[in-house]
Coordinates of C-alpha atoms (C1' of nucleotides) in Angstrom, one line a residue:
Chain A
M68 CA 5.0 27.2 17.9
R69 CA 3.0 24.0 18.4
V70 CA -0.8 23.8 19.0
A71 CA -2.5 20.7 20.4
L72 CA -5.9 20.5 18.7
D73 CA -8.9 18.4 19.6
P74 CA -11.7 18.8 17.1
G75 CA -14.1 17.2 19.5
P76 CA -16.8 14.6 18.7
R77 CA -18.8 16.9 16.4
G78 CA -16.3 19.5 15.3
E79 CA -18.3 22.5 16.2
R80 CA -16.5 23.3 19.5
M81 CA -12.8 22.7 18.9
R82 CA -10.4 22.9 21.8
L83 CA -6.8 23.8 21.6
R84 CA -3.8 24.5 23.7
R85 CA -0.6 26.4 22.7
L86 CA 2.7 24.6 23.3
A87 CA 6.4 25.3 23.2
E88 CA 8.5 23.1 20.9
D89 CA 9.2 20.6 23.7
G90 CA 5.5 20.3 24.3
T91 CA 5.2 22.4 27.4
P92 CA 1.9 24.3 27.5
I93 CA 2.3 28.0 27.2
G94 CA -1.3 28.9 27.6
P95 CA -4.6 27.6 29.0
P96 CA -6.9 25.3 27.1
E97 CA -9.1 27.4 24.7
T98 CA -12.4 26.7 23.0
V99 CA -12.4 28.0 19.5
T100 CA -14.3 28.1 16.2
A101 CA -13.2 26.7 12.8
A102 CA -12.6 30.3 11.7
E103 CA -10.2 30.9 14.6
V104 CA -8.3 27.8 13.7
R105 CA -8.0 29.0 10.1
A106 CA -6.8 32.4 11.3
L107 CA -4.1 30.8 13.5
E108 CA -2.9 28.6 10.6
R109 CA -2.7 31.7 8.3
G110 CA -1.1 33.8 11.0
C111 CA 1.7 31.7 12.4
S112 CA 1.3 28.3 10.8
P113 CA 2.1 26.3 13.9
R114 CA 2.8 22.6 14.0
W115 CA -0.6 21.2 14.9
V116 CA -0.6 18.2 17.3
L117 CA -3.5 15.9 16.5
A118 CA -4.5 12.6 18.1
R119 CA -4.8 10.5 15.0
Q120 CA -5.0 10.5 11.2
H121 CA -8.8 10.3 11.2
R122 CA -9.2 13.6 13.0
Y123 CA -8.0 15.6 9.9
R124 CA -11.1 14.4 8.0
R125 CA -13.3 16.4 10.3
L126 CA -11.1 19.5 10.0
L127 CA -11.2 19.2 6.2
A128 CA -15.0 18.9 6.4
A129 CA -15.0 22.1 8.4
G130 CA -13.0 23.8 5.6
I131 CA -9.7 23.8 7.5
T132 CA -6.4 22.7 6.0
L133 CA -3.2 22.5 8.0
G134 CA 0.4 23.0 6.9
R135 CA 2.3 21.0 9.4
N136 CA 1.3 18.5 12.1
H137 CA 2.4 15.9 14.6
D138 CA 0.2 12.8 14.7
V139 CA 0.4 11.4 18.2
E140 CA -0.8 7.9 17.5
L141 CA 1.3 7.4 14.4
V142 CA 4.4 8.6 16.3
E143 CA 3.5 6.4 19.2
G144 CA 3.4 3.4 16.9
I145 CA 6.9 4.2 15.7
L146 CA 8.2 4.7 19.2
V147 CA 6.6 1.6 20.6
A148 CA 8.1 -0.5 17.8
A149 CA 11.5 1.1 18.1
D150 CA 11.4 0.1 21.8
G151 CA 10.9 -3.5 20.7
R152 CA 7.3 -3.6 21.8
F153 CA 5.7 -3.8 18.4
G154 CA 2.0 -4.7 18.6
E155 CA 1.4 -3.2 22.0
P156 CA -1.5 -0.7 22.0
H157 CA -0.4 2.7 20.6
G158 CA -3.7 4.6 20.7
L159 CA -3.8 7.9 22.6
A160 CA -5.6 6.3 25.6
A161 CA -3.0 3.5 25.9
A162 CA -0.1 6.0 25.6
A163 CA -1.6 8.2 28.3
A164 CA -2.1 5.2 30.5
R165 CA 1.5 4.2 30.2
L166 CA 2.6 7.7 31.2
T167 CA 0.9 7.3 34.6
G168 CA 1.7 3.7 35.1
R169 CA -1.8 2.5 34.5
E170 CA -2.6 -0.7 32.4
P171 CA -2.9 0.5 28.8
P172 CA -6.4 -0.3 27.4
P173 CA -6.5 -2.1 24.0
D174 CA -6.7 0.2 20.9
P175 CA -10.2 0.9 19.8
P176 CA -11.1 -0.8 16.5
A177 CA -10.6 1.3 13.3
P178 CA -13.6 3.5 12.6
A179 CA -16.1 2.1 10.0
H180 CA -16.4 3.6 6.6
D181 CA -18.5 6.7 7.2
G182 CA -18.2 9.0 4.3
D183 CA -16.9 12.3 5.6
G184 CA -15.9 11.1 9.0
L185 CA -18.5 13.2 10.8
F186 CA -20.0 10.3 12.6
D187 CA -16.8 9.1 14.2
T188 CA -17.4 9.4 17.9
G189 CA -14.1 9.6 19.9
P190 CA -13.7 10.3 23.6
A191 CA -15.3 13.5 24.5
D192 CA -12.2 15.4 25.6
E193 CA -8.8 14.2 24.5
L194 CA -6.9 17.5 24.8
A195 CA -5.2 16.8 28.1
D196 CA -4.0 13.4 26.8
I197 CA -2.8 14.8 23.6
V198 CA -0.7 17.4 25.4
A199 CA 0.8 15.0 27.9
V200 CA 1.6 12.2 25.4
H201 CA 3.0 14.7 22.9
A202 CA 5.3 16.1 25.5
A203 CA 6.6 12.7 26.4
Q204 CA 7.1 11.8 22.7
Q205 CA 9.1 15.1 22.2
R206 CA 11.4 14.1 25.1
T207 CA 11.9 10.6 23.6
L208 CA 12.5 12.0 20.1
A209 CA 15.0 14.6 21.4
R210 CA 17.0 11.8 23.0
G211 CA 16.9 9.6 20.0
P212 CA 18.6 9.7 16.6
A213 CA 17.8 12.5 14.1
G214 CA 16.4 9.9 11.7
L215 CA 13.5 9.2 14.1
R216 CA 12.6 12.8 14.2
L217 CA 12.5 13.0 10.4
L218 CA 10.5 9.8 10.4
A219 CA 8.0 11.2 12.9
A220 CA 7.5 14.4 10.9
A221 CA 7.2 12.5 7.6
E222 CA 4.8 10.0 8.9
S223 CA 2.7 12.8 10.4
A224 CA 2.7 14.7 7.1
G225 CA 1.4 11.5 5.5
A226 CA -1.7 11.8 7.6
L227 CA -2.4 15.2 6.1
V228 CA -1.7 13.9 2.5
A229 CA -3.9 10.9 3.1
G230 CA -6.8 13.0 4.4
E231 CA -6.6 15.3 1.4
M232 CA -6.3 12.5 -1.1
H233 CA -9.5 11.1 0.4
A234 CA -11.2 14.4 0.2
H235 CA -10.1 15.2 -3.4
G236 CA -10.8 11.7 -4.7
L237 CA -9.3 10.0 -7.7
P238 CA -11.1 11.2 -10.9
W239 CA -12.9 8.2 -12.2
R240 CA -15.1 8.1 -15.4
A241 CA -17.8 5.5 -14.8
D242 CA -18.9 5.8 -18.4
V243 CA -15.4 4.8 -19.6
H244 CA -15.2 2.0 -17.1
D245 CA -18.6 0.7 -18.2
A246 CA -17.6 0.8 -21.8
L247 CA -14.4 -1.2 -21.3
L248 CA -16.2 -3.7 -19.2
T249 CA -18.8 -4.1 -21.9
E250 CA -16.1 -4.5 -24.5
A251 CA -14.3 -7.2 -22.5
L252 CA -17.3 -9.1 -21.0
G253 CA -20.2 -8.3 -23.2
P254 CA -23.3 -6.3 -22.0
R255 CA -23.9 -6.3 -18.3
P256 CA -26.3 -9.1 -17.3
V257 CA -29.5 -7.5 -16.0
H258 CA -30.5 -10.2 -13.6
G259 CA -27.1 -11.3 -12.3
G260 CA -25.3 -14.3 -13.6
R261 CA -22.3 -14.5 -15.9
P262 CA -21.8 -11.8 -18.5
P263 CA -22.0 -13.3 -22.1
K264 CA -18.3 -13.7 -22.8
L265 CA -17.7 -15.3 -19.4
A266 CA -20.6 -17.7 -20.0
A267 CA -19.3 -18.6 -23.4
L268 CA -15.9 -19.4 -22.0
A269 CA -17.4 -21.5 -19.2
E270 CA -19.3 -23.4 -21.8
Q271 CA -16.1 -24.1 -23.8
V272 CA -14.5 -25.4 -20.6
R273 CA -17.5 -27.7 -20.0
E274 CA -17.2 -29.0 -23.6
A275 CA -13.5 -29.6 -23.3
F276 CA -14.1 -31.8 -20.2
G277 CA -17.3 -33.3 -21.6
R278 CA -19.1 -32.7 -18.4
P279 CA -20.1 -29.7 -16.2
V280 CA -17.2 -28.1 -14.3
N281 CA -17.4 -24.9 -12.3
P282 CA -14.3 -22.9 -13.6
D283 CA -14.5 -20.9 -10.4
S284 CA -13.8 -24.0 -8.2
P285 CA -10.2 -25.0 -7.9
A286 CA -11.2 -28.3 -6.3
E287 CA -13.5 -29.2 -9.2
L288 CA -10.9 -28.2 -11.7
I289 CA -8.2 -30.4 -10.1
R290 CA -10.6 -33.4 -10.1
A291 CA -11.6 -32.7 -13.8
F292 CA -8.0 -32.5 -14.9
A293 CA -7.1 -35.6 -12.9
R294 CA -9.8 -37.6 -14.7
A295 CA -8.2 -36.4 -18.0
G296 CA -4.8 -37.7 -16.8
H297 CA -3.2 -34.4 -15.6
E298 CA -2.3 -34.3 -11.9
L299 CA -2.1 -30.7 -10.8
G300 CA -0.9 -29.3 -7.4
T301 CA -2.9 -26.1 -7.9
T302 CA -4.9 -24.4 -10.6
R303 CA -2.6 -21.4 -10.7
S304 CA -2.4 -20.1 -14.2
W305 CA 1.3 -20.7 -14.6
E306 CA 0.8 -24.3 -13.7
L307 CA -2.1 -24.7 -16.1
R308 CA 0.0 -23.2 -18.9
R309 CA 2.3 -26.2 -18.7
I310 CA -0.2 -28.9 -19.6
D311 CA -1.7 -29.8 -22.9
H312 CA -5.4 -30.1 -22.7
P313 CA -8.2 -28.4 -24.7
A314 CA -9.7 -26.9 -21.5
V315 CA -6.6 -24.9 -20.7
A316 CA -7.0 -22.1 -23.2
P317 CA -10.6 -21.2 -22.5
L318 CA -10.0 -21.6 -18.8
L319 CA -7.1 -19.2 -18.7
A320 CA -9.2 -16.7 -20.7
Y321 CA -12.1 -17.3 -18.3
K322 CA -9.9 -16.7 -15.2
E323 CA -8.6 -13.4 -16.6
L324 CA -12.1 -12.1 -17.4
A325 CA -13.6 -13.5 -14.2
R326 CA -11.0 -11.6 -12.2
L327 CA -11.9 -8.3 -14.0
H328 CA -15.6 -9.0 -13.5
S329 CA -15.5 -9.9 -9.8
A330 CA -12.7 -7.5 -8.6
H331 CA -13.3 -4.4 -10.8
G332 CA -16.5 -5.0 -12.6
W333 CA -19.9 -3.3 -12.4
S334 CA -20.5 -4.1 -8.8
W335 CA -17.1 -2.5 -7.8
L336 CA -18.0 0.5 -9.9
R337 CA -21.4 0.9 -8.2
T338 CA -19.9 0.4 -4.7
W339 CA -16.9 2.7 -4.9
V340 CA -17.4 5.4 -7.5
R341 CA -19.6 8.3 -6.6
D342 CA -20.0 11.6 -8.6
G343 CA -16.9 10.8 -10.7
R344 CA -14.5 10.2 -7.8
F345 CA -13.1 7.0 -6.2
R346 CA -12.3 7.8 -2.6
P347 CA -10.3 5.0 -0.9
E348 CA -9.2 5.5 2.7
F349 CA -5.4 5.6 2.8
V350 CA -4.0 4.1 6.0
V351 CA -0.7 5.7 6.8
G352 CA 1.8 3.1 8.1
G353 CA -0.8 0.4 7.6
V354 CA 1.9 -2.1 6.5
V355 CA 4.7 -3.2 8.9
T356 CA 7.3 -1.8 6.5
G357 CA 5.7 1.7 6.7
R358 CA 4.0 1.4 3.3
W359 CA 0.5 2.7 3.3
A360 CA -2.5 0.4 3.1
T361 CA -5.9 1.3 1.9
R362 CA -9.4 0.4 2.9
G363 CA -12.2 0.1 0.4
G364 CA -12.1 -0.8 -3.2
G365 CA -8.6 -2.3 -3.3
A366 CA -7.1 1.0 -4.3
L367 CA -3.5 -0.3 -4.4
Q368 CA -4.4 -3.0 -6.9
I369 CA -6.1 -1.1 -9.7
P370 CA -5.4 -3.4 -12.6
K371 CA -3.9 -2.0 -15.7
A372 CA -7.0 -3.1 -17.6
V373 CA -9.2 -0.4 -16.0
R374 CA -6.8 2.4 -15.6
A375 CA -8.2 4.1 -18.7
A376 CA -11.2 5.0 -16.5
V377 CA -9.0 7.3 -14.4
R378 CA -9.2 10.5 -16.5
A379 CA -8.6 14.1 -15.7
D380 CA -11.6 16.5 -15.7
P381 CA -12.0 18.8 -18.7
G382 CA -9.3 21.5 -18.6
W383 CA -7.3 19.5 -16.1
K384 CA -4.4 17.0 -16.4
L385 CA -3.1 14.1 -14.5
V386 CA 0.5 14.2 -13.4
V387 CA 1.6 10.7 -12.8
A388 CA 5.1 10.3 -11.3
D389 CA 6.7 7.0 -10.5
A390 CA 10.1 6.3 -9.1
A391 CA 12.3 4.2 -11.3
Q392 CA 13.7 1.1 -9.6
L393 CA 13.4 2.7 -6.2
E394 CA 14.4 -0.3 -4.1
P395 CA 17.8 -1.2 -5.7
R396 CA 18.7 2.5 -5.5
V397 CA 17.8 2.5 -1.9
L398 CA 20.0 -0.5 -1.3
A399 CA 22.9 1.2 -3.1
A400 CA 22.5 4.3 -0.9
L401 CA 22.0 2.3 2.3
S402 CA 25.0 0.1 1.8
G403 CA 27.3 2.7 0.2
D404 CA 27.8 0.4 -2.7
H405 CA 27.3 3.2 -5.2
R406 CA 28.4 1.4 -8.3
L407 CA 25.2 -0.5 -8.0
A408 CA 23.3 2.6 -9.0
P409 CA 25.2 4.5 -11.7
G410 CA 23.8 7.8 -12.9
T411 CA 21.6 6.2 -15.5
D412 CA 17.8 6.1 -15.7
D413 CA 17.6 2.3 -16.3
L414 CA 19.6 0.7 -13.6
Y415 CA 18.8 -2.9 -14.8
S416 CA 20.1 -2.2 -18.3
A417 CA 23.3 -0.7 -16.9
L418 CA 23.8 -3.6 -14.6
A419 CA 23.1 -6.0 -17.5
D420 CA 25.6 -4.4 -19.7
R421 CA 28.3 -4.6 -17.1
E422 CA 27.6 -8.0 -15.5
F423 CA 25.1 -10.0 -17.3
G424 CA 26.0 -9.9 -21.0
G425 CA 23.3 -7.3 -21.8
D426 CA 20.5 -9.5 -20.5
R427 CA 18.2 -7.0 -18.7
S428 CA 15.8 -9.7 -17.4
K429 CA 18.8 -11.5 -15.7
A430 CA 19.9 -8.3 -14.1
K431 CA 16.4 -7.6 -12.8
L432 CA 15.9 -11.1 -11.5
A433 CA 19.3 -11.0 -9.8
L434 CA 18.6 -7.7 -8.0
L435 CA 15.1 -8.6 -6.9
S436 CA 16.2 -12.0 -5.7
A437 CA 19.0 -10.4 -3.7
M438 CA 16.4 -8.2 -1.9
Y439 CA 13.7 -10.8 -1.5
G440 CA 16.0 -13.7 -0.6
G441 CA 15.2 -15.8 -3.7
T442 CA 17.5 -18.7 -4.3
A443 CA 15.6 -21.1 -6.5
G444 CA 16.5 -21.9 -10.0
E445 CA 18.6 -19.4 -11.9
A446 CA 18.3 -16.8 -9.1
G447 CA 20.8 -18.5 -6.8
E448 CA 23.5 -18.4 -9.4
L449 CA 22.7 -14.8 -10.4
V450 CA 22.8 -13.6 -6.8
A451 CA 26.1 -15.3 -6.3
R452 CA 27.5 -13.2 -9.1
L453 CA 26.1 -10.1 -7.5
R454 CA 27.7 -11.1 -4.2
Q455 CA 31.1 -11.2 -5.9
R456 CA 30.7 -7.9 -7.8
F457 CA 28.8 -5.9 -5.1
P458 CA 30.1 -7.2 -1.8
A459 CA 29.0 -4.2 0.3
A460 CA 25.4 -4.1 -1.0
M461 CA 25.1 -7.9 -0.6
A462 CA 26.6 -7.7 2.9
Y463 CA 24.0 -5.2 3.8
V464 CA 21.0 -7.5 3.0
D465 CA 22.8 -10.7 4.0
G466 CA 23.4 -9.1 7.4
A467 CA 19.8 -8.2 7.7
A468 CA 18.9 -11.8 6.9
R469 CA 21.3 -13.2 9.5
D470 CA 19.8 -10.8 12.1
G471 CA 16.4 -12.1 11.2
E472 CA 17.4 -15.8 11.3
A473 CA 18.9 -15.2 14.8
G474 CA 15.7 -13.6 16.0
R475 CA 17.1 -10.1 16.2
L476 CA 15.2 -7.0 15.1
V477 CA 16.2 -4.9 12.2
R478 CA 15.5 -1.2 11.4
S479 CA 15.0 1.0 8.4
H480 CA 17.4 3.8 7.6
L481 CA 15.4 6.3 9.7
G482 CA 14.7 3.9 12.4
R483 CA 11.4 2.1 11.8
T484 CA 11.7 -1.2 13.6
C485 CA 10.4 -4.5 12.4
P486 CA 7.9 -6.6 14.4
P487 CA 9.4 -9.3 16.6
A488 CA 9.9 -12.8 15.3
G489 CA 7.5 -15.6 16.2
P490 CA 9.1 -18.8 17.5
L491 CA 12.0 -19.8 15.2
T492 CA 11.8 -23.4 16.1
T493 CA 12.5 -24.8 12.7
A494 CA 15.1 -24.1 10.1
A495 CA 12.4 -23.2 7.6
A496 CA 10.9 -20.7 10.0
A497 CA 14.3 -19.1 10.6
R498 CA 14.9 -18.8 6.8
A499 CA 11.5 -17.3 6.3
R500 CA 12.2 -14.7 9.0
G501 CA 15.5 -14.0 7.4
R502 CA 13.8 -13.3 4.0
F503 CA 11.5 -11.0 5.8
T504 CA 14.1 -8.9 7.6
R505 CA 16.3 -8.9 4.4
N506 CA 13.5 -7.3 2.6
F507 CA 12.3 -5.2 5.5
V508 CA 15.4 -3.0 5.6
V509 CA 15.1 -2.1 1.9
Q510 CA 11.3 -1.9 1.6
A511 CA 10.9 0.1 4.8
T512 CA 13.6 2.6 3.7
A513 CA 12.1 2.9 0.2
A514 CA 8.8 3.7 1.9
E515 CA 10.5 6.4 3.9
W516 CA 12.0 7.9 0.8
A517 CA 8.5 8.0 -0.8
L518 CA 7.0 9.4 2.4
V519 CA 9.5 12.2 2.6
M520 CA 9.1 12.9 -1.1
L521 CA 5.3 13.1 -0.6
A522 CA 5.7 15.5 2.3
E523 CA 8.1 17.7 0.4
L524 CA 5.9 17.8 -2.6
R525 CA 2.9 18.7 -0.6
A526 CA 4.7 21.4 1.3
A527 CA 6.2 22.9 -1.9
L528 CA 2.8 23.0 -3.7
R529 CA 1.1 24.5 -0.6
S530 CA 3.6 27.3 -0.2
A531 CA 3.4 28.1 -3.9
G532 CA -0.4 28.3 -3.6
S533 CA -0.7 25.7 -6.4
P534 CA -4.2 24.4 -7.2
A535 CA -2.8 20.9 -7.8
Q536 CA -4.4 18.2 -5.9
L537 CA -2.7 15.0 -4.6
V538 CA -5.1 12.3 -5.5
F539 CA -3.3 8.9 -5.4
F540 CA -0.2 7.3 -3.9
Q541 CA 1.0 3.7 -4.4
H542 CA 4.3 2.8 -2.8
D543 CA 6.6 4.5 -5.3
E544 CA 4.1 6.4 -7.5
V545 CA 2.1 9.6 -6.9
M546 CA -0.6 11.1 -8.9
L547 CA -1.8 14.7 -9.0
H548 CA -4.9 16.2 -10.6
V549 CA -4.0 19.7 -11.9
P550 CA -5.4 22.5 -13.9
E551 CA -3.8 22.3 -17.3
E552 CA -1.9 25.6 -17.0
A553 CA -0.4 24.5 -13.7
A554 CA 1.0 21.2 -15.0
G555 CA 4.4 22.6 -15.8
E556 CA 5.2 23.9 -12.4
V557 CA 3.9 20.7 -10.8
V558 CA 6.4 18.7 -13.0
D559 CA 9.2 20.9 -11.6
A560 CA 7.9 20.4 -8.1
V561 CA 7.9 16.6 -8.5
H562 CA 11.6 16.6 -9.7
A563 CA 12.5 18.9 -6.8
A564 CA 10.7 16.8 -4.2
A565 CA 12.5 13.6 -5.3
A566 CA 15.9 15.3 -5.1
T567 CA 15.1 16.8 -1.7
A568 CA 13.9 13.4 -0.4
G569 CA 17.2 11.8 -1.5
R570 CA 19.2 14.4 0.3
R571 CA 17.2 14.4 3.5
L572 CA 17.6 10.6 3.8
F573 CA 21.1 10.1 2.6
G574 CA 22.9 13.5 2.6
D575 CA 25.1 14.0 -0.4
T576 CA 25.0 10.4 -1.8
P577 CA 25.8 10.1 -5.5
V578 CA 22.8 7.8 -5.8
R579 CA 20.0 9.4 -7.8
F580 CA 16.3 8.7 -7.2
P581 CA 14.6 9.7 -10.5
L582 CA 10.9 10.4 -10.2
T583 CA 9.6 10.8 -13.7
P584 CA 6.3 12.7 -14.1
R585 CA 4.2 12.3 -17.2
V586 CA 1.4 14.7 -17.9
V587 CA -1.6 12.8 -19.3
D588 CA -5.3 12.8 -19.7
G589 CA -5.7 9.1 -18.7
Y590 CA -3.9 6.9 -16.2
D591 CA -3.4 4.3 -19.0
E592 CA -1.3 6.7 -21.1
R593 CA 2.5 6.4 -21.0
Chain B
dT1265 C1' -27.1 -17.2 8.2
dA1266 C1' -22.7 -15.5 9.8
dG1267 C1' -18.2 -16.0 10.3
dG1268 C1' -13.8 -18.1 9.4
dT1269 C1' -9.8 -19.9 6.1
dC1270 C1' -8.0 -21.0 1.6
dA1271 C1' -6.8 -20.4 -3.2
dG1272 C1' -5.9 -17.4 -6.6
dC1273 C1' -4.5 -13.1 -8.5
dG1274 C1' -4.2 -8.0 -8.9
dC1275 C1' -0.7 -4.2 -7.5
dC1276 C1' 4.2 -2.5 -5.8
Chain C
dA506 C1' 10.7 -21.7 -15.8
dA507 C1' 7.8 -20.3 -12.0
dA508 C1' 11.1 -18.8 -7.1
dG509 C1' 11.8 -14.9 -3.2
dG510 C1' 9.3 -9.7 0.2
dG511 C1' 4.8 -6.7 1.3
dC512 C1' -0.3 -6.2 0.7
dG513 C1' -6.4 -6.4 -0.3
dC514 C1' -10.1 -8.5 -2.2
dT515 C1' -13.1 -12.2 -4.2
dG516 C1' -15.5 -16.6 -4.5
dA517 C1' -15.4 -21.3 -2.9
dC518 C1' -15.8 -24.0 0.9
dC519 C1' -16.2 -25.3 5.7
dT520 C1' -17.9 -24.8 10.5
dA521 C1' -20.8 -22.9 14.2

DNA sequence: TAGGTCAGCGCC
DNA sequence: AAAGGGCGCTGACCTA
């Protein structure tokens, strides 16, 4: 059974309507309490049809967790794009308007950060729209390829995972973070200004130039180096490293520490960590390829330098699992060029031994360039060698690139469709579009594998009654916070979820998708 | 003062 | 040596 559920603007009077699988109502609208929703979930665990990702926050706040769902707005986004109308509004109101031939209103702006989501004011009564749009989506999905149905289910499950990750929060030790900042930067300045070690490096830069230069200002640096006889195009660190000048060493050191201070320093800590938890908002499908985005705190760019602050609570462990070389494996499965991904754990080493004289870095560069469209320098020659040895794999990405250059759309394995091209009036624009579509087919399919894996993992843990909490997800890596005694079964569940995801996407492909969990106290531990 | 863009760099 | 895909965030800098 399916149940359309509208938690309403406050969450105290929830409204629902029971539906058949195809979305046809099989009962009248009902007004229910949170306890009644929990009882329904316990009793027959229906697939809950919700308007949008954000709605689950309110349910969680009311003590309700759901097993399975259908997220109307996420699914609408996928269907609109699949229809070649990427970018058209896909909010519930717009979808309902299209059904009745009315002009779709623009999507409302994303809700502001509001803690537990209780202040989000949506339309007063969305239940009728949810029911109608869901039924139309079920008709469309039933007509379409099976992959799209799997994608709709996985994307929807993502909304549940994302809501729960936000609710659990990533365990974050402010004291550990503060200690490593103090170690790197010196004591926190009480009245603002640069921390001592940054100030000292800025002074060394000034001395090297013999005049005041703001090391934070690219324009000033370029002028200062020009006066010293070094013409720079940019002040990127790799470019600075090539020139011989006494300011370079302190400047590079300054840049590295300044980055830590500004992006993940004390101000970040005060803004984003509360009561030992970092709670970014995960935006399902926030990236065109289907990768998730986050809002708040730059959660997908936690630098290695501060990962020691992510620590399990006493008596708990972190289970950190990342997929090894996911994208080349996805390419091997997509293209059927299975020799590209032999049954070894390190695909780059295996490739290096067979094709690149044991040079792993060459093998890695070759594969990445094949998927990104890199041609410059050594990459062009390495990709040419790949093209000779793995014609099917290369034909797959080359075909996607040609489609892009010609202005055609490309799709992921399950059917996520790329956005349309802008005007391809120059050869450079066409090539850039080709690099985008070349990468899209691989990145988007890798995102699908990760999404299905995440959904499988959540479902397995939930049905086992595991106390493990999903707390972080970053493209091809997932983290759980688990009571120590439950870590073993979580490790097993991780392996199983990876294997299941591979099968659900690619059937009985010989390509393996190893997802290797490590049980640790801190995120910095290998 | 408030808003935009750019450069730069962190992550995958 | 320094190029090729996807992002978010910061400070500098510019404009309204």
